[in-house]
Structure formats: C-alpha cells, structure tokens
mmCIF file of C-alpha atoms and ligand atoms in Angstrom:
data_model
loop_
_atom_site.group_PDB
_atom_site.id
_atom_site.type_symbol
_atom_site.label_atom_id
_atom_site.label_comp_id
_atom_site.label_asym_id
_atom_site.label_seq_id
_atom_site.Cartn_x
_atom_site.Cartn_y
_atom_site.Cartn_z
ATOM 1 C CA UNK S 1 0.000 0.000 0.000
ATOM 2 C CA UNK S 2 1.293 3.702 -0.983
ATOM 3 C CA UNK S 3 1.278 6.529 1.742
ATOM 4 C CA UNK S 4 -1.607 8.099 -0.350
ATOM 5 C CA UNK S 5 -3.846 5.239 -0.054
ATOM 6 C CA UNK S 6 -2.904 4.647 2.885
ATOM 7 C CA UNK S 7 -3.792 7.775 4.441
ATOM 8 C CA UNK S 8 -7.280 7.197 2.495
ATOM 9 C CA UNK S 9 -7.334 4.357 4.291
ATOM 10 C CA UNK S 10 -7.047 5.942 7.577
ATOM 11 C CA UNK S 11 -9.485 9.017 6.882
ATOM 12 C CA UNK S 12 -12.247 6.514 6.035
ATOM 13 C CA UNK S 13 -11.396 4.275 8.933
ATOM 14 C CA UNK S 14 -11.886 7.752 10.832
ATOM 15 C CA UNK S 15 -15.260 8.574 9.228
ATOM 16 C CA UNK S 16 -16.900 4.940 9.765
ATOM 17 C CA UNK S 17 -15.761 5.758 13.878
ATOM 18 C CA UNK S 18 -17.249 9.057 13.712
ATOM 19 C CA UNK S 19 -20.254 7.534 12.579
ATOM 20 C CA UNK S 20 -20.365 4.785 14.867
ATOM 21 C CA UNK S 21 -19.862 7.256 17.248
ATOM 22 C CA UNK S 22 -22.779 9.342 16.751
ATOM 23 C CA UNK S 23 -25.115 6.173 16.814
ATOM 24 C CA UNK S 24 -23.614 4.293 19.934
ATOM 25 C CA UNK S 25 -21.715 7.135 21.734
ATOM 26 C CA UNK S 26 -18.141 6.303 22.672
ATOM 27 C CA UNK S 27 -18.587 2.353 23.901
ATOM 28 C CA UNK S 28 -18.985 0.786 20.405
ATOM 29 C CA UNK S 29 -20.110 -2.902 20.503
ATOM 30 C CA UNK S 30 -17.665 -5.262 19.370
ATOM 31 C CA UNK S 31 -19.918 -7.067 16.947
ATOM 32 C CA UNK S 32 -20.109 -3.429 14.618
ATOM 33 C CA UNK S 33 -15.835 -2.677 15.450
ATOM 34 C CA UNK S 34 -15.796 -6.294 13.639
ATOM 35 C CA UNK S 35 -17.351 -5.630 10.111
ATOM 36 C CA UNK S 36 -14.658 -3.507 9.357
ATOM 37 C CA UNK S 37 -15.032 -0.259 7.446
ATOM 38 C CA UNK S 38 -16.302 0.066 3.714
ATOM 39 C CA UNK S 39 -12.824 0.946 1.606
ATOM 40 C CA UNK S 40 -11.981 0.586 -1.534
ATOM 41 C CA UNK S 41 -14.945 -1.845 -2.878
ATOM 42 C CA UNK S 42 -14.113 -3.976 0.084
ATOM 43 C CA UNK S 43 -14.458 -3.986 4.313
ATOM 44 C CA UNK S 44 -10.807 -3.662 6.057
ATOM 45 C CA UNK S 45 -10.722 -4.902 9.395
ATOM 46 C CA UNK S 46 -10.176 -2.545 11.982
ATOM 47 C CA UNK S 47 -8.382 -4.631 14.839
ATOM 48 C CA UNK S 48 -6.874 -7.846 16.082
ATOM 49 C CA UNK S 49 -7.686 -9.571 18.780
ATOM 50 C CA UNK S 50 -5.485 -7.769 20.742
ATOM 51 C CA UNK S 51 -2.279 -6.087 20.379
ATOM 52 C CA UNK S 52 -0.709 -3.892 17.268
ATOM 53 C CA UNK S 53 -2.925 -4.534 13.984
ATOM 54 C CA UNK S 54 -1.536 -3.933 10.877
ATOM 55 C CA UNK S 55 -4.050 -4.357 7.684
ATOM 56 C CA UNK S 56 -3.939 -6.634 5.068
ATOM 57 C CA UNK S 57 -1.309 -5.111 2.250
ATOM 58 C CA UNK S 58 -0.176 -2.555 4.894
ATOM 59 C CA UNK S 59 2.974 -2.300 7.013
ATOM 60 C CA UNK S 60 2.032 0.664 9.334
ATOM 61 C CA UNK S 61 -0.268 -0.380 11.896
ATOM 62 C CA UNK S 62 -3.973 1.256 11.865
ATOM 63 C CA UNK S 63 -5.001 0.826 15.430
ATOM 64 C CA UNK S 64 -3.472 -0.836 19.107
ATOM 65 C CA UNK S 65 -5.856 -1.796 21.226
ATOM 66 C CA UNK S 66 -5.552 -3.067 25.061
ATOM 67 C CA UNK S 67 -7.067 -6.476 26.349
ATOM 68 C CA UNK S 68 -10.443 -6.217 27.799
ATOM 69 C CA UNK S 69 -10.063 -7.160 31.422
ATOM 70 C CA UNK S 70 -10.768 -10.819 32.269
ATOM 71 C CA UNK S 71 -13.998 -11.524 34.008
ATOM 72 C CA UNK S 72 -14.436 -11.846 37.822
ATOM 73 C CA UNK S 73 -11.200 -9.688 37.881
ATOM 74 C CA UNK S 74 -11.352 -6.194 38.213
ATOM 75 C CA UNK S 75 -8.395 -4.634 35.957
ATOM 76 C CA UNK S 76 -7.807 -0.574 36.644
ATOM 77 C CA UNK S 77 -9.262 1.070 33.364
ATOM 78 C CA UNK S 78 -6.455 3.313 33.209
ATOM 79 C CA UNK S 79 -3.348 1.566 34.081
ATOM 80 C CA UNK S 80 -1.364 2.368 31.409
ATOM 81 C CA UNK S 81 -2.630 5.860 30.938
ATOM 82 C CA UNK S 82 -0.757 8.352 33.092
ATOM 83 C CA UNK S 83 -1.261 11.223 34.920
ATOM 84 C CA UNK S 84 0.305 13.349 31.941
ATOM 85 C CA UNK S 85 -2.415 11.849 30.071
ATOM 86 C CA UNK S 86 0.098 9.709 27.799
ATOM 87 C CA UNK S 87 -0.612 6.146 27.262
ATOM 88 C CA UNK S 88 2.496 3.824 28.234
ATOM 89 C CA UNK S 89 1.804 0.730 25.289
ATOM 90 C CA UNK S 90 4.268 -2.212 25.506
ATOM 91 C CA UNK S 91 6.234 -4.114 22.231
ATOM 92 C CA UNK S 92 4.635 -6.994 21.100
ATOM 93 C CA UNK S 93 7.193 -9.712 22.424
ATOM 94 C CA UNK S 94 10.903 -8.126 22.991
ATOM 95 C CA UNK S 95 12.349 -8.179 19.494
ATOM 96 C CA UNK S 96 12.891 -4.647 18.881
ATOM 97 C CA UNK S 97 12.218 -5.091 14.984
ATOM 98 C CA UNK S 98 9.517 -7.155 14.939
ATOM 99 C CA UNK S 99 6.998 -6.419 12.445
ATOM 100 C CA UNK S 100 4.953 -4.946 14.599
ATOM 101 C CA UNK S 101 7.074 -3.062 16.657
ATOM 102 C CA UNK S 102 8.799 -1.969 13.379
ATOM 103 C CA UNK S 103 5.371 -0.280 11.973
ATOM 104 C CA UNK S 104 4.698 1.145 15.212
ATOM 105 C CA UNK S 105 7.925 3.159 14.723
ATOM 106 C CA UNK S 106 7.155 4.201 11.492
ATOM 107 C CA UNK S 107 4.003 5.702 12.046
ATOM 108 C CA UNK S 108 6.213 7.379 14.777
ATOM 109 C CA UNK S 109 8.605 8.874 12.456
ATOM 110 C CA UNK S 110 6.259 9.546 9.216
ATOM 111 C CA UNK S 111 3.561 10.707 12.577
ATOM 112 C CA UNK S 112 0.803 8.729 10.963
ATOM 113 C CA UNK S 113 -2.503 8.737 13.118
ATOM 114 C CA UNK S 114 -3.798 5.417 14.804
ATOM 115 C CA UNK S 115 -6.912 4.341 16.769
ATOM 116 C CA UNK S 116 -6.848 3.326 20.214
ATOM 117 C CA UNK S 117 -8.757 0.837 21.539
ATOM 118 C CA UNK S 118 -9.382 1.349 24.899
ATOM 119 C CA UNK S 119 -11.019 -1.892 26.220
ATOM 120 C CA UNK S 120 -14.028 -1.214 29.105
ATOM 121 C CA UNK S 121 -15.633 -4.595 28.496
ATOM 122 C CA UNK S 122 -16.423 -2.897 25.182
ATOM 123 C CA UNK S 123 -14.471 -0.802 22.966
ATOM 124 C CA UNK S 124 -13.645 3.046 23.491
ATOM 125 C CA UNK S 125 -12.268 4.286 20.312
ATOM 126 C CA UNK S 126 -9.463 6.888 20.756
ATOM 127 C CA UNK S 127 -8.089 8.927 17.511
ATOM 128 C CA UNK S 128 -6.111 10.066 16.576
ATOM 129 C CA UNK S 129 -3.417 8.709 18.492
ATOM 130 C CA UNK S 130 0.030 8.944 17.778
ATOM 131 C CA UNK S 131 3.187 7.216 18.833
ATOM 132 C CA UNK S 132 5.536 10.267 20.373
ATOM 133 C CA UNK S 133 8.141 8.147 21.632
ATOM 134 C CA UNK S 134 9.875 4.869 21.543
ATOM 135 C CA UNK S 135 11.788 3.698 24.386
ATOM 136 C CA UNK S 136 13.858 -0.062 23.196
ATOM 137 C CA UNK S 137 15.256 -0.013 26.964
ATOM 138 C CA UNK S 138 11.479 -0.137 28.795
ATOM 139 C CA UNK S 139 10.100 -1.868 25.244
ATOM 140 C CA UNK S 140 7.336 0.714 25.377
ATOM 141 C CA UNK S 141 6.066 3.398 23.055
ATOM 142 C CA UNK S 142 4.619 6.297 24.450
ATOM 143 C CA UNK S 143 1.027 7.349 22.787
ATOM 144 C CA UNK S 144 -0.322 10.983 22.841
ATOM 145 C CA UNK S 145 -3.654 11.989 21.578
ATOM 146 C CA UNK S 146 -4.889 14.898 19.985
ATOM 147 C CA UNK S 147 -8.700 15.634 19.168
ATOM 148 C CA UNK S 148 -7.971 18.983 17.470
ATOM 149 C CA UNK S 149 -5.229 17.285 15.327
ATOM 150 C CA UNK S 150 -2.944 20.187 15.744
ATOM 151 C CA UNK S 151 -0.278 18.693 16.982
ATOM 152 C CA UNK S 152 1.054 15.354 16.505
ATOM 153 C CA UNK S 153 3.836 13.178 16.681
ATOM 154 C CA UNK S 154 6.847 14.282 18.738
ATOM 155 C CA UNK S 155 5.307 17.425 19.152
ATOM 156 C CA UNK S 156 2.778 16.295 21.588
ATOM 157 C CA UNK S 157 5.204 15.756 24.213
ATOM 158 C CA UNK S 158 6.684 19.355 24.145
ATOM 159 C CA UNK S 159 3.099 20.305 24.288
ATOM 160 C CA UNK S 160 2.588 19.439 27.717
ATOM 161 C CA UNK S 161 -0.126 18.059 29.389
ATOM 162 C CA UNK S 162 -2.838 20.745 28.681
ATOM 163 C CA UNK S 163 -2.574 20.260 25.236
ATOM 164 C CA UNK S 164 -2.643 16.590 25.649
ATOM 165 C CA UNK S 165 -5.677 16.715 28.114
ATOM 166 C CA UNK S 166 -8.201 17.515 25.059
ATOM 167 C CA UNK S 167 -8.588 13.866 24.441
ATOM 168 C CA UNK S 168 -8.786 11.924 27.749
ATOM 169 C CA UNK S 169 -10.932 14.229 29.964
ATOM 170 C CA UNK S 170 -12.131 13.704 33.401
ATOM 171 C CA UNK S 171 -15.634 13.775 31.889
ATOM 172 C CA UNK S 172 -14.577 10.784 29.252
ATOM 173 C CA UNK S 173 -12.833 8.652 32.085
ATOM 174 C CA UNK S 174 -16.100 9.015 33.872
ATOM 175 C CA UNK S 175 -17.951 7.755 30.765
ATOM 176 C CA UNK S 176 -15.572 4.843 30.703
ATOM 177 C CA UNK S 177 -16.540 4.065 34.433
ATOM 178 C CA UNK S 178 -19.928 4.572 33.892
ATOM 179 C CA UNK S 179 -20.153 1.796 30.423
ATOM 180 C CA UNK S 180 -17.688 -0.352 32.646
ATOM 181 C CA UNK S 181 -20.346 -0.401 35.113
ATOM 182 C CA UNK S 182 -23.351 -0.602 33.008
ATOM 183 C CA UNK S 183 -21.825 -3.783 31.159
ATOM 184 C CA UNK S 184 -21.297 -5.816 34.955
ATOM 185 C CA UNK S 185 -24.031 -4.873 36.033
ATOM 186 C CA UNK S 186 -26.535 -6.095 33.023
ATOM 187 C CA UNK S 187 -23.943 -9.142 32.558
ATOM 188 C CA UNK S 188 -24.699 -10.116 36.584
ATOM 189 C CA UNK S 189 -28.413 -9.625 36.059
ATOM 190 C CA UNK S 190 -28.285 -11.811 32.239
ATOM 191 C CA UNK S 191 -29.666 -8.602 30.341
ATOM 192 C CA UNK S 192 -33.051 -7.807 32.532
ATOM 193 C CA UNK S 193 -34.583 -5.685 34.238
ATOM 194 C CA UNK S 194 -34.828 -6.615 37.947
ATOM 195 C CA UNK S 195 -38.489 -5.718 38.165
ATOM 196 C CA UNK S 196 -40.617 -6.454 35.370
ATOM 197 C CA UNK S 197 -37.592 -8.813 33.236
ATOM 198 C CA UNK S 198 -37.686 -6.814 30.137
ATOM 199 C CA UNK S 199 -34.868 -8.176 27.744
ATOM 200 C CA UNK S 200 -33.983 -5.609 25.816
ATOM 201 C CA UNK S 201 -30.230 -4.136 26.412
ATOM 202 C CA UNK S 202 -31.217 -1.056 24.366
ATOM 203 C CA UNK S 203 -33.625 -0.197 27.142
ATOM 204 C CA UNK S 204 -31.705 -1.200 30.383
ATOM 205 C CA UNK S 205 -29.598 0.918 32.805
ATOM 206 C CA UNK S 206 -27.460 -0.138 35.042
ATOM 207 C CA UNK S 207 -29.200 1.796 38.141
ATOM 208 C CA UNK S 208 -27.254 2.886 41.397
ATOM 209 C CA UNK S 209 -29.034 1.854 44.475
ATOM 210 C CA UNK S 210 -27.060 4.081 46.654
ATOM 211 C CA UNK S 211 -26.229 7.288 44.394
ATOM 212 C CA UNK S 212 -23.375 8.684 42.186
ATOM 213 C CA UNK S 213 -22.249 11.197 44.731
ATOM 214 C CA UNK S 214 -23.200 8.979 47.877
ATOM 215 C CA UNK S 215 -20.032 8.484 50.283
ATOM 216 C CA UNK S 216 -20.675 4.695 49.442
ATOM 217 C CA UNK S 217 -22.499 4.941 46.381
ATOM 218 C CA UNK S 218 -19.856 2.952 43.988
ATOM 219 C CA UNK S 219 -20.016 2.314 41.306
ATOM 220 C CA UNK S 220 -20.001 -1.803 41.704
ATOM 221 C CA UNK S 221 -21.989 -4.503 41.310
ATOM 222 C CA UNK S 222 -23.424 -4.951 44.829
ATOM 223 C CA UNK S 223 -24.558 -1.658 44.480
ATOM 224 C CA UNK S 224 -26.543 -1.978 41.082
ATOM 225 C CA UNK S 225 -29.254 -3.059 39.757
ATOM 226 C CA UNK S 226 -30.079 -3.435 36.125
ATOM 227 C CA UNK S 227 -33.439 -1.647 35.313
ATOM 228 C CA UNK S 228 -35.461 -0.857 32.422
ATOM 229 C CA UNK S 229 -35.968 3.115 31.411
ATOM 230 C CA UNK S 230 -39.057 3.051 33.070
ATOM 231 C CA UNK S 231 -38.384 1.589 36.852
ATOM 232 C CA UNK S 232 -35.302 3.250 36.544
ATOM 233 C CA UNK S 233 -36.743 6.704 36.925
ATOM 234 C CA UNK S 234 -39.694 5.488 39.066
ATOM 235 C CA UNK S 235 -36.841 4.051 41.718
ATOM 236 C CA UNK S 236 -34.738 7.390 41.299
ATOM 237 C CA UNK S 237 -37.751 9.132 42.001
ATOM 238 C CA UNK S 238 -39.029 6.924 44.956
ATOM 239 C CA UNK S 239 -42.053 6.544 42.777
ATOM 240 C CA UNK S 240 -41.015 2.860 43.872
ATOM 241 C CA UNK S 241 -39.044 1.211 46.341
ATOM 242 C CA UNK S 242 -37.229 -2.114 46.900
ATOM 243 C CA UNK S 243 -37.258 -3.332 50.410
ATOM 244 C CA UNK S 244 -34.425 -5.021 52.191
ATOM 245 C CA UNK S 245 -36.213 -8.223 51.427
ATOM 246 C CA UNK S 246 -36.330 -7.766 47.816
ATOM 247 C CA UNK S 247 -39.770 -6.662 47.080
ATOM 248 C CA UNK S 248 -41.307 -3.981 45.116
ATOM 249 C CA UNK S 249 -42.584 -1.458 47.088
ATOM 250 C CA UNK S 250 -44.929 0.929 44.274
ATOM 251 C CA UNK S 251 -45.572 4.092 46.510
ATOM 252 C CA UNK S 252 -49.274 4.236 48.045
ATOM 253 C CA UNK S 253 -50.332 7.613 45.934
ATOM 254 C CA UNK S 254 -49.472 6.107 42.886
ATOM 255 C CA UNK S 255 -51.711 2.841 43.525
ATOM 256 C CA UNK S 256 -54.456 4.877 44.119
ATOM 257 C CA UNK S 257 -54.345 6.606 40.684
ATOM 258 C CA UNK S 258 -56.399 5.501 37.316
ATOM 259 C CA UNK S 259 -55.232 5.764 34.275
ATOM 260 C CA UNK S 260 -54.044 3.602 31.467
ATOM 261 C CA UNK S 261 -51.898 0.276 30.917
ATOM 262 C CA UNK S 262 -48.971 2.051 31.251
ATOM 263 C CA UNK S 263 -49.487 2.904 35.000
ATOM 264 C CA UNK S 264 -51.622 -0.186 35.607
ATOM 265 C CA UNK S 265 -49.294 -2.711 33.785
ATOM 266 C CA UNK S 266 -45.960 -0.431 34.126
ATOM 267 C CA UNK S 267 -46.131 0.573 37.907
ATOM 268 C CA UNK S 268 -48.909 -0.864 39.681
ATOM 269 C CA UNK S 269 -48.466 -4.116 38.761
ATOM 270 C CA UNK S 270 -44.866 -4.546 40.027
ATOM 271 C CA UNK S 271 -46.256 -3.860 43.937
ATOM 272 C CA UNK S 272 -45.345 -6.303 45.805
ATOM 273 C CA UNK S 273 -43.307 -8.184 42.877
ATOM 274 C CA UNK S 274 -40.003 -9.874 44.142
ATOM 275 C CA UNK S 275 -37.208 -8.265 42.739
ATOM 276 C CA UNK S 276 -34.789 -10.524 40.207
ATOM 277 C CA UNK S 277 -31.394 -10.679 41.483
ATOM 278 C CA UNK S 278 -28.033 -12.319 40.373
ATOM 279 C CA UNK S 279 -27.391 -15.993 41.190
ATOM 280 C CA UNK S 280 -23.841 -15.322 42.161
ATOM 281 C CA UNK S 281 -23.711 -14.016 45.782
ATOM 282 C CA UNK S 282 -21.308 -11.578 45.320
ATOM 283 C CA UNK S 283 -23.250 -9.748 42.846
ATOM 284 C CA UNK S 284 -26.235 -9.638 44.616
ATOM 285 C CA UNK S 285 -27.495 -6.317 45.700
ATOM 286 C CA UNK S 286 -26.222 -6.086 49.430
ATOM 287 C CA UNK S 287 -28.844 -5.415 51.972
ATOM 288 C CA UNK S 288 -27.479 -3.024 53.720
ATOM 289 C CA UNK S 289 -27.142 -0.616 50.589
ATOM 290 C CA UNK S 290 -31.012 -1.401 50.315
ATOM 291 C CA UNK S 291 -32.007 -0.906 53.285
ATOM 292 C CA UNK S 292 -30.578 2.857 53.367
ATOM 293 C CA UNK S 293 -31.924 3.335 49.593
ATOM 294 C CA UNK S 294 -34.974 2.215 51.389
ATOM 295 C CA UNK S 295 -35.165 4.297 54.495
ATOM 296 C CA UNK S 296 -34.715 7.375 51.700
ATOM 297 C CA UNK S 297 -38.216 6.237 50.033
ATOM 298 C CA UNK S 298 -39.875 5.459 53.506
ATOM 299 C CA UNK S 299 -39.434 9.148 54.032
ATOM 300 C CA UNK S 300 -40.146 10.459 50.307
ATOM 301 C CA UNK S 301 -43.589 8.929 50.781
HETATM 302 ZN ZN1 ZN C 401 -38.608 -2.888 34.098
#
C-alpha cells in the first residue's frame, strides 16, 4: 500500500468511527468494530484480537488496542494511561524489529494517526493517536492523543499536558466508568430488568441503588441493579421502592391513581413483585445498601 492510499485508508477508517460514534456514543459494541469499514470496494478490518494490527497489504499499523479485562477480575481502566495523560503501550514480544514493533515506529517517524482501543468490556475508540516516543530499553512506546489534530507526533510531548488533556478528559474517564459499570451490572443480572424482566439491552440501565455522589455509592456490582428506562426513573424518584427483602414497594399515591396500561401494567403491577437478582452471591445487591436506599423512600412517601 502507498502513503496516499494509505492515508485514504485511515481518513475513512476515521469517518466509519465518527459515525459509529454518533449512533452508539463512545462504547462501540464489538460485533459493529468487527465488520470492518467500507474501503476501496471492500471492508478492512479494523483490529486484532489484541495487540498492534496492521491491515492486510499494509505495514504501518492502523489501530493498538488493550485487552479487555478478564472476568471476575477487576483490571484498573487506566493503568497504562498516566497522569500526563500519555498512554504507556508495551512491544509486542521483545524483538525490537519485529513487524509490529517496526510499523509502530514508522508511524512514529512519518507521525501517521492510529486508533486506540481502549477496552471497558467494550471498545472506546481513541483517535487520533500517535506514537511520540519509543523507548527499546522499557520496550514501550509512548502514545499521545490529539482531538484537534494540531499537533502530533513528537510534538505532543513538548506540548505538555494541557494540550494533551483535550482527548482523555475527566468527563470521558467518567464515561468509561460509567459503560464499565453498566456492562457488569446487566452481565450479573443476564440482560433484565430486575423488576418487570424486560430483555432488551437497548432499554436497560445499570441503576445505582445508593447514588453517584453517595459516600458509598460505587459504582459496583453490589450496588446496582439493572433496570429498564421506566423503573429506573420510578426508583430514582421513589415513585417505587425495593425493600431489604427484595420486594417492590410501588408508593401508596401512585396505587391509588387511574389511568391507562402504562401505569396499571408499568407501575402498579410490580407492587409487591419480588425483585430478580443475580445468582452469584457476590453480585447480589447487598442489603445493607437497600435498606438505606430504602429508608430514603420510607421518608419520600
Ligand atoms: Zn422494568
């Protein structure tokens, strides 16, 4: 592949992100990352399974990507992203001119842009990235990223970490924690809601039952529940409770109301309802977290 195509290649890799993007927000699901993007008359793949990926015909790698974390065992989603905001990404292997490790510093040195894939259970897609250093005596490349694509390269390390700090923002690391959370919690509770067992992903949260913002309001497991849209914002709002016992508490003005299925079916019919937990015990919502969440809608009532 020529530098002109393949810089095509990497502007429509960007595009079919961008796009992907604006319909899932920044956790893509693995099953779209894995169609590839539309290039040439063809799909190119995207990624490896893990590790540097180089495309078919190419020789500079499009995108590195970091393994998701293994399940059961809680991996820090930042570890190799530093407090300068520059991600520290081992060699494949220790030969210094591998292939890989080769086309990593080339795009270095010709300061080609690559994706990042951050793994959160899910993807995060990070680009441009660039490779602003290579260090043979750690085996590690240092990435930088730059959303205004201003800077690149080398550059981004003179830039300092202001410059840098455009990318990975407190509010996207928060994000991260968030769709880390979200994809636990509905994996502990098998993709339904707690209270009425509504399958559909698209339409489940992963709800806090102490709050973001609550001295022990984590965000983990035990302290989650998956929920559809609906009982979501009815237990946020105490329209609902869950008792200590795990059942469904519906508030006493709202049984009392008429109106349509939605209420009837939606809300009234989930009083007294035992709530669907986990199987594993550690994943089960722990009482104590429930019992405070429910001492909040004893008094909201
Ligand atoms: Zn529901």
């Amino acid at each position: 592949m020529d530098s002109a195509s393949d810089g095509l290649m990497r502007m429509a890799a960007f595009t079919w992100l961008r796009d992907l993007r604006n319909i899932y927000g920044d956790v893509v699901p693995f099953a779209e990352l894995q169609k590839g993007f539309p290039f040439s008359s063809g799909r190119v793949r995207v990624m490896g399974p893990q590790g540097i990926f180089i495309p078919q015909g190419g020789s500079v790698p499009l995108s590195i990507t970091t393994a998701p974390p293994k399940p059961g065992k809680d991996r820090p989603y930042d570890d190799q992203i530093g407090d300068d905001h520059l991600l520290r990404y081992k060699y494949r292997g220790t030969d210094i001119r591998h292939r890989e490790n080769a086309g990593l510093r080339r795009a270095m040195v010709e300061n080609l842009q690559l994706i990042y894939f951050w793994a959160v259970g899910q993807y995060f897609p990070v680009w441009p990235a660039f490779v602003a250093a290579d260090d043979p005596g750690s085996l590690t490349f240092t990435v930088g990223f730059d959303a205004e694509q201003a800077i690149g390269g080398r550059e981004l390390l003179e830039a300092g970490a202001d410059a840098r700090r455009a990318y990975i923002t407190q509010e996207r690391r928060v994000r991260v924690h968030q769709a880390q959370f979200r994809q636990k919690v509905l994996v502990a509770y098998r993709s339904s809601c707690a209270i009425c067992r509504l399958r559909h992903t698209e339409l489940l949260d992963a709800a806090h039952i102490l709050p973001d913002g609550h001295p022990r309001g984590e965000p983990i497991v035990p302290n989650g529940l998956a929920l559809c849209k609906i009982h979501h914002a009815a237990f946020d709002r105490n329209i609902l409770g869950i008792r200590p016992d795990l059942q469904v508490e519906v508030r006493a003005d709202i049984l009392e109301e008429v109106d349509g299925p939605m209420l009837r079916y939606g809300l009234q019919a989930c009083d007294k309802k035992q709530l669907l937990v986990p199987r594993r015990p550690g994943d089960k919502p722990r009482p104590e977290f429930l019992d405070e969440r429910y001492q909040q809608f004893r008094e909201a009532s």
